[in-house]
Short mmCIF file of C-alpha atoms in Angstrom, two decimals:
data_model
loop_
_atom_site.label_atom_id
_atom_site.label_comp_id
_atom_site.label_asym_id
_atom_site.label_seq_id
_atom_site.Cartn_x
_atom_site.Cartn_y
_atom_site.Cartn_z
CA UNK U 100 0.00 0.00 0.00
CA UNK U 101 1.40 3.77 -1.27
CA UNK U 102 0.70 6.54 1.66
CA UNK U 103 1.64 10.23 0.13
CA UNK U 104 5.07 11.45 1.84
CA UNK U 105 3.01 14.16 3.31
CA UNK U 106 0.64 11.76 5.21
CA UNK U 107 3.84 9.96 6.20
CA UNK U 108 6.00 12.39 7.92
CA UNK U 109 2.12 14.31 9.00
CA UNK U 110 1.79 14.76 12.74
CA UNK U 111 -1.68 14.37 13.29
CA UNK U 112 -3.80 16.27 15.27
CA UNK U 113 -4.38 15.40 19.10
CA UNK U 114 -7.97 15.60 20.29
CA UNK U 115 -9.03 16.40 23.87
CA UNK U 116 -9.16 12.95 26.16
CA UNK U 117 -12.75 11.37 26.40
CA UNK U 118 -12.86 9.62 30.02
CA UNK U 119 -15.29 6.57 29.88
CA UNK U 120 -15.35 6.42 33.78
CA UNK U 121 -18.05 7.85 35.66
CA UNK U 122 -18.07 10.36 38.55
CA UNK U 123 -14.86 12.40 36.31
CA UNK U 124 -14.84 15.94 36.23
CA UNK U 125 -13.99 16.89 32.45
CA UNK U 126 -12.76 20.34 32.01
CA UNK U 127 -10.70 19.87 29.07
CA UNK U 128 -12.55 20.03 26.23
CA UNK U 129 -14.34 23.21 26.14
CA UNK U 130 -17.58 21.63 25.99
CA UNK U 131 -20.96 23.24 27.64
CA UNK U 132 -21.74 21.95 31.06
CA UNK U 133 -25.60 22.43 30.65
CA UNK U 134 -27.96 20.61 28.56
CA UNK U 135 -28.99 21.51 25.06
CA UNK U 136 -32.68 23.43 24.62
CA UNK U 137 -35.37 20.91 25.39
CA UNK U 138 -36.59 22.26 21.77
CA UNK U 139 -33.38 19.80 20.70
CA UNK U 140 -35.08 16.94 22.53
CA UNK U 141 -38.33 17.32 21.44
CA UNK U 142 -37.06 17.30 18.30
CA UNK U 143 -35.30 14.08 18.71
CA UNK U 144 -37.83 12.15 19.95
CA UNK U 145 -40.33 13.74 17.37
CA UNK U 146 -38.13 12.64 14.65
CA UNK U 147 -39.70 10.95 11.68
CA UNK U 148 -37.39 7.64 11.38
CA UNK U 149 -38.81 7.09 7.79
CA UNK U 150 -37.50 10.22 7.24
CA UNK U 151 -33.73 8.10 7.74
CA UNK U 152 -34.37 6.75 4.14
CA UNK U 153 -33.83 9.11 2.32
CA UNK U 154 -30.85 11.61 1.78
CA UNK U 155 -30.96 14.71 3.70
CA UNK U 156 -30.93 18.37 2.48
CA UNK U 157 -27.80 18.89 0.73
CA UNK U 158 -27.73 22.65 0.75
CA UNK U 159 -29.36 22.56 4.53
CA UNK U 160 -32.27 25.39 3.73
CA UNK U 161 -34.24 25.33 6.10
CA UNK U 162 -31.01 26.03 8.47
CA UNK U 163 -30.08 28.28 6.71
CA UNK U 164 -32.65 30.26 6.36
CA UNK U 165 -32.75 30.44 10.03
CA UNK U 166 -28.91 31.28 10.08
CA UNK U 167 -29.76 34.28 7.57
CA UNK U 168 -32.34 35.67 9.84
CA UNK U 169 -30.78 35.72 13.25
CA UNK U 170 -27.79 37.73 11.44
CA UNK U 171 -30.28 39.85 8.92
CA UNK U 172 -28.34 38.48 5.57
CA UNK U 173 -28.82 36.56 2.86
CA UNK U 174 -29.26 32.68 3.09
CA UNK U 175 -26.41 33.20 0.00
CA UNK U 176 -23.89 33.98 2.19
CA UNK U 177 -24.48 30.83 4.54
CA UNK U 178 -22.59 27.33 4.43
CA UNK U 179 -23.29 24.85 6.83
CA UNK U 180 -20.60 22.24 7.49
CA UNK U 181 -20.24 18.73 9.49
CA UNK U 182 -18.79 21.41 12.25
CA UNK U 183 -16.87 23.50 11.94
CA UNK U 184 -13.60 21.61 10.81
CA UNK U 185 -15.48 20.49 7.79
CA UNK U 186 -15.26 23.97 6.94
CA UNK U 187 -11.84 25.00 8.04
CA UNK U 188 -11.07 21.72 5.70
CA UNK U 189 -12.95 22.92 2.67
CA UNK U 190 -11.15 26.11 2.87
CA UNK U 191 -7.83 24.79 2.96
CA UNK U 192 -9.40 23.49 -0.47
CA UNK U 193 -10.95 26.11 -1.71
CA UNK U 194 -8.75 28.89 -1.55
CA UNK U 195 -4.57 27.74 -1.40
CA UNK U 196 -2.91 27.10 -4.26
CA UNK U 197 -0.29 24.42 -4.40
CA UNK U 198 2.45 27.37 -4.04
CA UNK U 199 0.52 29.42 -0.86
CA UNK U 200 0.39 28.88 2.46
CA UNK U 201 -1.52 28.94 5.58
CA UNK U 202 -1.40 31.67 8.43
CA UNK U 203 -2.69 31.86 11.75
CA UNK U 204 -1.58 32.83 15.01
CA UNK U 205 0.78 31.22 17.40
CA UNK U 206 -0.20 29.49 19.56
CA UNK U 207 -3.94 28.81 18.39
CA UNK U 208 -5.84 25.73 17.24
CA UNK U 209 -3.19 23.53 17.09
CA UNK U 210 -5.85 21.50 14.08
CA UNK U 211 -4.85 24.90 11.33
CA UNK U 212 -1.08 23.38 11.24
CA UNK U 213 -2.21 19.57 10.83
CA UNK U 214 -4.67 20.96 7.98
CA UNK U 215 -2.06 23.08 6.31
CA UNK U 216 0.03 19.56 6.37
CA UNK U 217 -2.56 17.63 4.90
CA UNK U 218 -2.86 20.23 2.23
CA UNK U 219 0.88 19.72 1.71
CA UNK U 220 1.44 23.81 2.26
CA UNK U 221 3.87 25.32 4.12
CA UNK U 222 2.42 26.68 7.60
CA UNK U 223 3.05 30.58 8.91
CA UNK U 224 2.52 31.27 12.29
CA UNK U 225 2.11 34.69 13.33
CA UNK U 226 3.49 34.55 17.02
CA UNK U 227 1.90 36.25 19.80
CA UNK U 228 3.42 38.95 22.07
CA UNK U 229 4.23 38.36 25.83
CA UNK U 230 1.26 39.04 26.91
CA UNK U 231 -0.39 36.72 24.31
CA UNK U 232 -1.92 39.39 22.35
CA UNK U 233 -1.92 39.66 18.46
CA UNK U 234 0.63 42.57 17.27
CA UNK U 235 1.88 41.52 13.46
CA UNK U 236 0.69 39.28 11.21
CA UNK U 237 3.15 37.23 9.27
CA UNK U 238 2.15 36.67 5.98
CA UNK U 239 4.75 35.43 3.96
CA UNK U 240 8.15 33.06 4.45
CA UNK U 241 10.56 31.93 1.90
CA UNK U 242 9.25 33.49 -0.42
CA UNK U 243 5.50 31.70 -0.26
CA UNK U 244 2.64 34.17 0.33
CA UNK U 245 -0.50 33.64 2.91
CA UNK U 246 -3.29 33.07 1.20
CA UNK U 247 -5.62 31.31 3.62
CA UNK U 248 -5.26 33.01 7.18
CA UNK U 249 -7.47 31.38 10.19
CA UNK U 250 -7.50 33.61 13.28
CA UNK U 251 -9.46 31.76 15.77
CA UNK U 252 -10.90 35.14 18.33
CA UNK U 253 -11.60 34.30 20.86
CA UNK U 254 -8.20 32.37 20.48
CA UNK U 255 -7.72 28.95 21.66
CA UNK U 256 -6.11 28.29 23.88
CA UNK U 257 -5.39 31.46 25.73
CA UNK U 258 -9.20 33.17 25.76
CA UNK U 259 -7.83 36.20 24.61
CA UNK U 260 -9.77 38.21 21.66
CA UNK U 261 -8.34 40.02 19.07
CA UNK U 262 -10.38 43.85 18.94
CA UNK U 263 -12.77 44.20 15.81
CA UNK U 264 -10.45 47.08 14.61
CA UNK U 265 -7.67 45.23 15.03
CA UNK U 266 -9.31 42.41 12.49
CA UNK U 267 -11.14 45.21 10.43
CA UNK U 268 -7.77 46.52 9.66
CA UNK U 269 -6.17 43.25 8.74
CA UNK U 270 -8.56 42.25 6.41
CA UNK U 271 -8.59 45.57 4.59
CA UNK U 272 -5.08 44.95 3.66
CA UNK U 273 -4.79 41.16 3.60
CA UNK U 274 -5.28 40.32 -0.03
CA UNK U 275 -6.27 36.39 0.95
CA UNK U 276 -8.90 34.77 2.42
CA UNK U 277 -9.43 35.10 6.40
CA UNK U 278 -11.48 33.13 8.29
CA UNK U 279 -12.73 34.46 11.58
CA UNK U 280 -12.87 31.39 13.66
CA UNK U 281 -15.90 32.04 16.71
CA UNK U 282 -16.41 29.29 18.45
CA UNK U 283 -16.47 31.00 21.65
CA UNK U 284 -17.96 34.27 20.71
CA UNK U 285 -21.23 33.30 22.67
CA UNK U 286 -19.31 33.41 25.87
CA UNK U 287 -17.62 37.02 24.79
CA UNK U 288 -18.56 40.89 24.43
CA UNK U 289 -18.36 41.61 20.69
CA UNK U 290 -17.97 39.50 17.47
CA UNK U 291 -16.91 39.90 13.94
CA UNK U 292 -20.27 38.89 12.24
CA UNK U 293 -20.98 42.45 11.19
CA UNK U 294 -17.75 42.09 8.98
CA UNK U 295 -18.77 39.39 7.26
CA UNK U 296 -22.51 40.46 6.16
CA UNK U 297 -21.18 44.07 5.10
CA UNK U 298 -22.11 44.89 1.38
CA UNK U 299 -18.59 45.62 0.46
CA UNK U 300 -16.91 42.64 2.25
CA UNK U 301 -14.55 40.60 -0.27
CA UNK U 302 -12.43 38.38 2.06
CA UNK U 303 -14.04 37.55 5.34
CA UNK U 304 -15.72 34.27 6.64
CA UNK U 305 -16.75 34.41 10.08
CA UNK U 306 -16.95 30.37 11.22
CA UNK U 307 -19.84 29.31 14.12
CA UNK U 308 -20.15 26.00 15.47
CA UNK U 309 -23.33 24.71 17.62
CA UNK U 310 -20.63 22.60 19.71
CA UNK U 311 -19.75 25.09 22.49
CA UNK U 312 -23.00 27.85 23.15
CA UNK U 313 -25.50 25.32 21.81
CA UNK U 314 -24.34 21.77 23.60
CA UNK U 315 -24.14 20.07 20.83
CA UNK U 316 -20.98 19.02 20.65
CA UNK U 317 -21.93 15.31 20.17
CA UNK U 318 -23.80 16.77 16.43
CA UNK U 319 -21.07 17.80 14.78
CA UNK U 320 -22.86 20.98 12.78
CA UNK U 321 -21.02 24.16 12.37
CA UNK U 322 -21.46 27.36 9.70
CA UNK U 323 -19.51 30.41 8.05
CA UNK U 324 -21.23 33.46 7.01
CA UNK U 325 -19.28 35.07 4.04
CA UNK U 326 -19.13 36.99 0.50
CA UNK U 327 -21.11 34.72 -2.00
CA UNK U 328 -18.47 33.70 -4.18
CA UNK U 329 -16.16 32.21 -1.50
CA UNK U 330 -19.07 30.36 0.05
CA UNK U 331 -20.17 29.34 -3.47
CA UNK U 332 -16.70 27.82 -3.92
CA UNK U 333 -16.59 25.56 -0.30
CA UNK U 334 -20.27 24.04 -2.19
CA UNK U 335 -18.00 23.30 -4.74
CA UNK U 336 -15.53 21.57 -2.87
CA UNK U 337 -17.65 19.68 0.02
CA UNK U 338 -19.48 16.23 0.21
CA UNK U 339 -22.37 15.03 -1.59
CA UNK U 340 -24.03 15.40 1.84
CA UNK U 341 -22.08 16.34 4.33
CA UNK U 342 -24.52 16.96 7.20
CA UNK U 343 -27.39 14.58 8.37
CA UNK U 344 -31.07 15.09 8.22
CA UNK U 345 -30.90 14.79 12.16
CA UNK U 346 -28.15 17.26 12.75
CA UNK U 347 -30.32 19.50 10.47
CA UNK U 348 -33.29 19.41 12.12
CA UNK U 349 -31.64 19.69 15.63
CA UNK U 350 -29.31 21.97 15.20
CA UNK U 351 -32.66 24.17 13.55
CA UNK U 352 -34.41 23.27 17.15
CA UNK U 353 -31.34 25.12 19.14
CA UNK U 354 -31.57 27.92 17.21
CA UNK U 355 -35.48 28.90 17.44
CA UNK U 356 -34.49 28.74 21.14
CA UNK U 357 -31.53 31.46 21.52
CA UNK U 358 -32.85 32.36 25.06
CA UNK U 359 -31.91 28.79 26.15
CA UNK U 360 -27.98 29.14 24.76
CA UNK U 361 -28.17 32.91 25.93
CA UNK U 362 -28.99 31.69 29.67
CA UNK U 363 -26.47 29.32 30.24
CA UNK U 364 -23.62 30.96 28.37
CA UNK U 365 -24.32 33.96 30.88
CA UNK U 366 -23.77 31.15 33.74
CA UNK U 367 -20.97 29.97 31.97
CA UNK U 368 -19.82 33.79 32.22
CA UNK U 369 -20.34 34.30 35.83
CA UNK U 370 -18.55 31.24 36.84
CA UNK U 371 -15.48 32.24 34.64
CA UNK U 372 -15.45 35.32 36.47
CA UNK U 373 -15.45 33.50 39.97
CA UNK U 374 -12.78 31.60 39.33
CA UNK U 375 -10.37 33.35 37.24
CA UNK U 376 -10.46 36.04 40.15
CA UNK U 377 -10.08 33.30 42.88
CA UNK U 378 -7.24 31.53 41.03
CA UNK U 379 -5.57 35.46 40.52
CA UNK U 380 -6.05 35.30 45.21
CA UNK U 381 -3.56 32.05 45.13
CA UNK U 382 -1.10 33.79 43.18
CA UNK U 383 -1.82 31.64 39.49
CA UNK U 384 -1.15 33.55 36.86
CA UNK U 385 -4.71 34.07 34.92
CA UNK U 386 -5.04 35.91 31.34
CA UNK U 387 -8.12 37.56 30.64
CA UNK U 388 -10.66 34.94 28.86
CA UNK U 389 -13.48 35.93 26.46
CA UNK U 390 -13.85 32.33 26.05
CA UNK U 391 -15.53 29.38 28.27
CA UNK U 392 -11.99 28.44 29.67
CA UNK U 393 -9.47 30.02 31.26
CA UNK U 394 -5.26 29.50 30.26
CA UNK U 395 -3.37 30.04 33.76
CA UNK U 396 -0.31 29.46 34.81
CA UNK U 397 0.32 27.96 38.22
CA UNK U 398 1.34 29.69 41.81
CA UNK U 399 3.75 27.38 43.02
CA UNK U 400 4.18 23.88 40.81
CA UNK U 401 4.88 22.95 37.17
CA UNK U 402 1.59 22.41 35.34
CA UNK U 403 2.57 19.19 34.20
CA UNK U 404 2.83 18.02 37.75
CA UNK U 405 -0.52 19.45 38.59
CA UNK U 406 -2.29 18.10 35.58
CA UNK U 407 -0.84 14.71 35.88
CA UNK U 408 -1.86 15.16 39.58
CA UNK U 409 -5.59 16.06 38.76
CA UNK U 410 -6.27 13.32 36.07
CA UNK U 411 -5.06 10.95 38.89
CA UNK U 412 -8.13 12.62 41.22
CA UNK U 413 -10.80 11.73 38.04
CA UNK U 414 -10.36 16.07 36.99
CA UNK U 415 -9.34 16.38 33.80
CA UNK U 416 -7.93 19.76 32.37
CA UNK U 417 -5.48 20.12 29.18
CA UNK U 418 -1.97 20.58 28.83
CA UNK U 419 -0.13 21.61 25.76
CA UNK U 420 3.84 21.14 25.57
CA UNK U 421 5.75 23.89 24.33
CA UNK U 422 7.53 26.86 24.35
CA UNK U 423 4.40 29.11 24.78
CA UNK U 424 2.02 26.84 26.87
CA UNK U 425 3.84 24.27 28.96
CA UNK U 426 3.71 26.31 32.29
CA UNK U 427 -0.35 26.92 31.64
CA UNK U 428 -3.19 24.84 31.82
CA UNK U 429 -6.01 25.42 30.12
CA UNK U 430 -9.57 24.86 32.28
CA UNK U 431 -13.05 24.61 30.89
CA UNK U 432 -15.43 26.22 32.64
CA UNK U 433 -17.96 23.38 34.24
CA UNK U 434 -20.79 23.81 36.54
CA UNK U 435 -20.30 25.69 40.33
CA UNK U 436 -19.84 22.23 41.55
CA UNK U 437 -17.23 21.23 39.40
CA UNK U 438 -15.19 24.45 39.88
CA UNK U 439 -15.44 23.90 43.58
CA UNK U 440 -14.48 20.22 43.15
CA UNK U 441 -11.65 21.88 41.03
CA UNK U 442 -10.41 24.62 43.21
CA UNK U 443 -10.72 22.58 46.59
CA UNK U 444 -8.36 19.97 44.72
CA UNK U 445 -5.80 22.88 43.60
CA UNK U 446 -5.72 23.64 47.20
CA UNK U 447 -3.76 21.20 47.81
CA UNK U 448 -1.79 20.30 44.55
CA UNK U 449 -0.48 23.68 44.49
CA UNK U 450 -0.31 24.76 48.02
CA UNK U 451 2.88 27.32 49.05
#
């Protein structure tokens, strides 16, 4: 059997740990500690399993022309993706050449390296300052230009946004594609959407996914919101149907029920709030977060010892290696009771 040379020497991307015990605190994955709408579960148990026979909507209208509505555009400007790393694939697709590259920041979503390798394209990062905020984009290296640049805000892992002028600016004078990556926007004070319905917009996608806000992780349904052409060109380049008829009808149910996500990412808000500030009282090192995690950096042990140390107690956090993020760990935001569970166990793995 012939595997490609770049699928050979390809390092492939790690995914968050999925603990099959019970009774485990899991703050490592970013994922929404309250339930879904109930709208979702009437929806699922209202489903029409004769439906299951036939293919499902392969241009997703009904979603989105819900999508369209919530953001007052066109349902021309909508793509909806088997989440949102369908999409982030598709662009990788749709707009680098053979002889461009991929940009992003550093660090970020470590998946925009592994996707720039499976493309077989070099990969730019644009490093962060200090203080992890976003001060000069890199856009070309050896000679090979950016064309696709994917600026996750707020970033992952570090919670930290880039400002809307900041982007605004960018994109005025970036002459690729950038995708504005918002996973977390639910859980932060502004977003980029208004960029990417303006009239005049040429170059910006701004990228949703129902995983983090919504509780749907589990679905696997994300969208982008962009100019016409460039969403007209991921159709061209996804799967015959790339998002089932229950995801569709779901992921339709969470959205005619934005209260429901609006509640709980405002507990989700509250709690980061509590913590991050009671974490900054022990002497951890705590960047601001826009995001449903926070990326801290302990009082008085390595993180490595004190993640290695919690996942031994059942509480799983994340820990990235490196340069950049080996003395932080990053910490999803769970319910009260699992942030007490947390911070009573940090009183003692990192006591002075």
């Amino acid at each position: 059997m012939r595997i490609a040379k770049s699928v050979r020497t390809l390092e492939a991307y790690t995914p968050g740990e999925q603990p099959k015990a019970k009774n485990v605190v899991k703050l490592n994955t970013n994922e929404n500690p309250y339930p879904p709408s109930p709208k979702c579960a009437e929806t699922l148990k209202g489903f029409d399993l004769d439906a299951l026979r036939r293919y499902p909507d392969p241009v997703f209208t009904a979603l989105r022309n819900r999508i369209a509505e919530i953001w007052k555009t066109s349902p021309g400007r909508v793509f909806v993706g088997n989440g949102s790393d369908e999409i982030l694939t598709l662009a990788a697709k749709a707009f680098v050449e053979d002889d461009e590259a991929i940009g992003s920041l550093d660090p970020s979503y470590s998946l925009y390296k592994t996707l720039a390798a499976i493309r077989n394209v070099p990969f730019i990062p644009s490093p962060l300052a200090g203080d992890f905020t976003w001060k000069r984009p890199v856009l070309k290296s050896g000679g090979t230009d950016v064309s696709l640049f994917l600026l996750t805000n707020p970033n992952a892992p570090t919670g930290t946004v880039t400002p809307i002028k900041t982007v605004t600016d960018f994109a005025k004078k970036f002459k690729g594609v950038l995708i504005v990556d918002e996973a977390y926007a639910d859980f932060a004070k502004s977003n980029c959407v208004p960029l990417a319905t303006a009239p005049d917009n040429r170059n910006v996608i701004v990228m949703r996914t129902f995983s983090k806000s919504f509780s749907l992780a589990g679905l696997r349904v994300g969208y982008c919101i962009g100019p016409e052409d460039l969403i007209e060109a991921l159709y061209k380049v996804k799967d015959s149907y790339n998002a089932d008829a229950v995801a569709q009808a779901v992921s339709l149910a969470a959205l005619n029920d934005l209260p429901w996500m609006r509640s709980n990412s405002a507990k989700v808000r509250k709690t980061r709030v509590r913590v991050a500030k009671e974490l900054a009282k022990r002497g951890w090192d705590v960047l601001p977060s826009e995001s449903n995690f926070l990326f801290a950096r302990p009082a008085h042990r390595p993180a490595s010892e004190i993640f290695d140390a919690l996942r031994a107690m059942n509480i799983f956090v994340r820990y990235f290696k490196g340069p950049r993020t080996g003395d932080r760990l990053r910490i999803t935001i769970g319910t009260d009771a699992e942030m007490d569970t947390l911070l009573k166990a940090l009183s003692t793995l990192d006591a002075p």
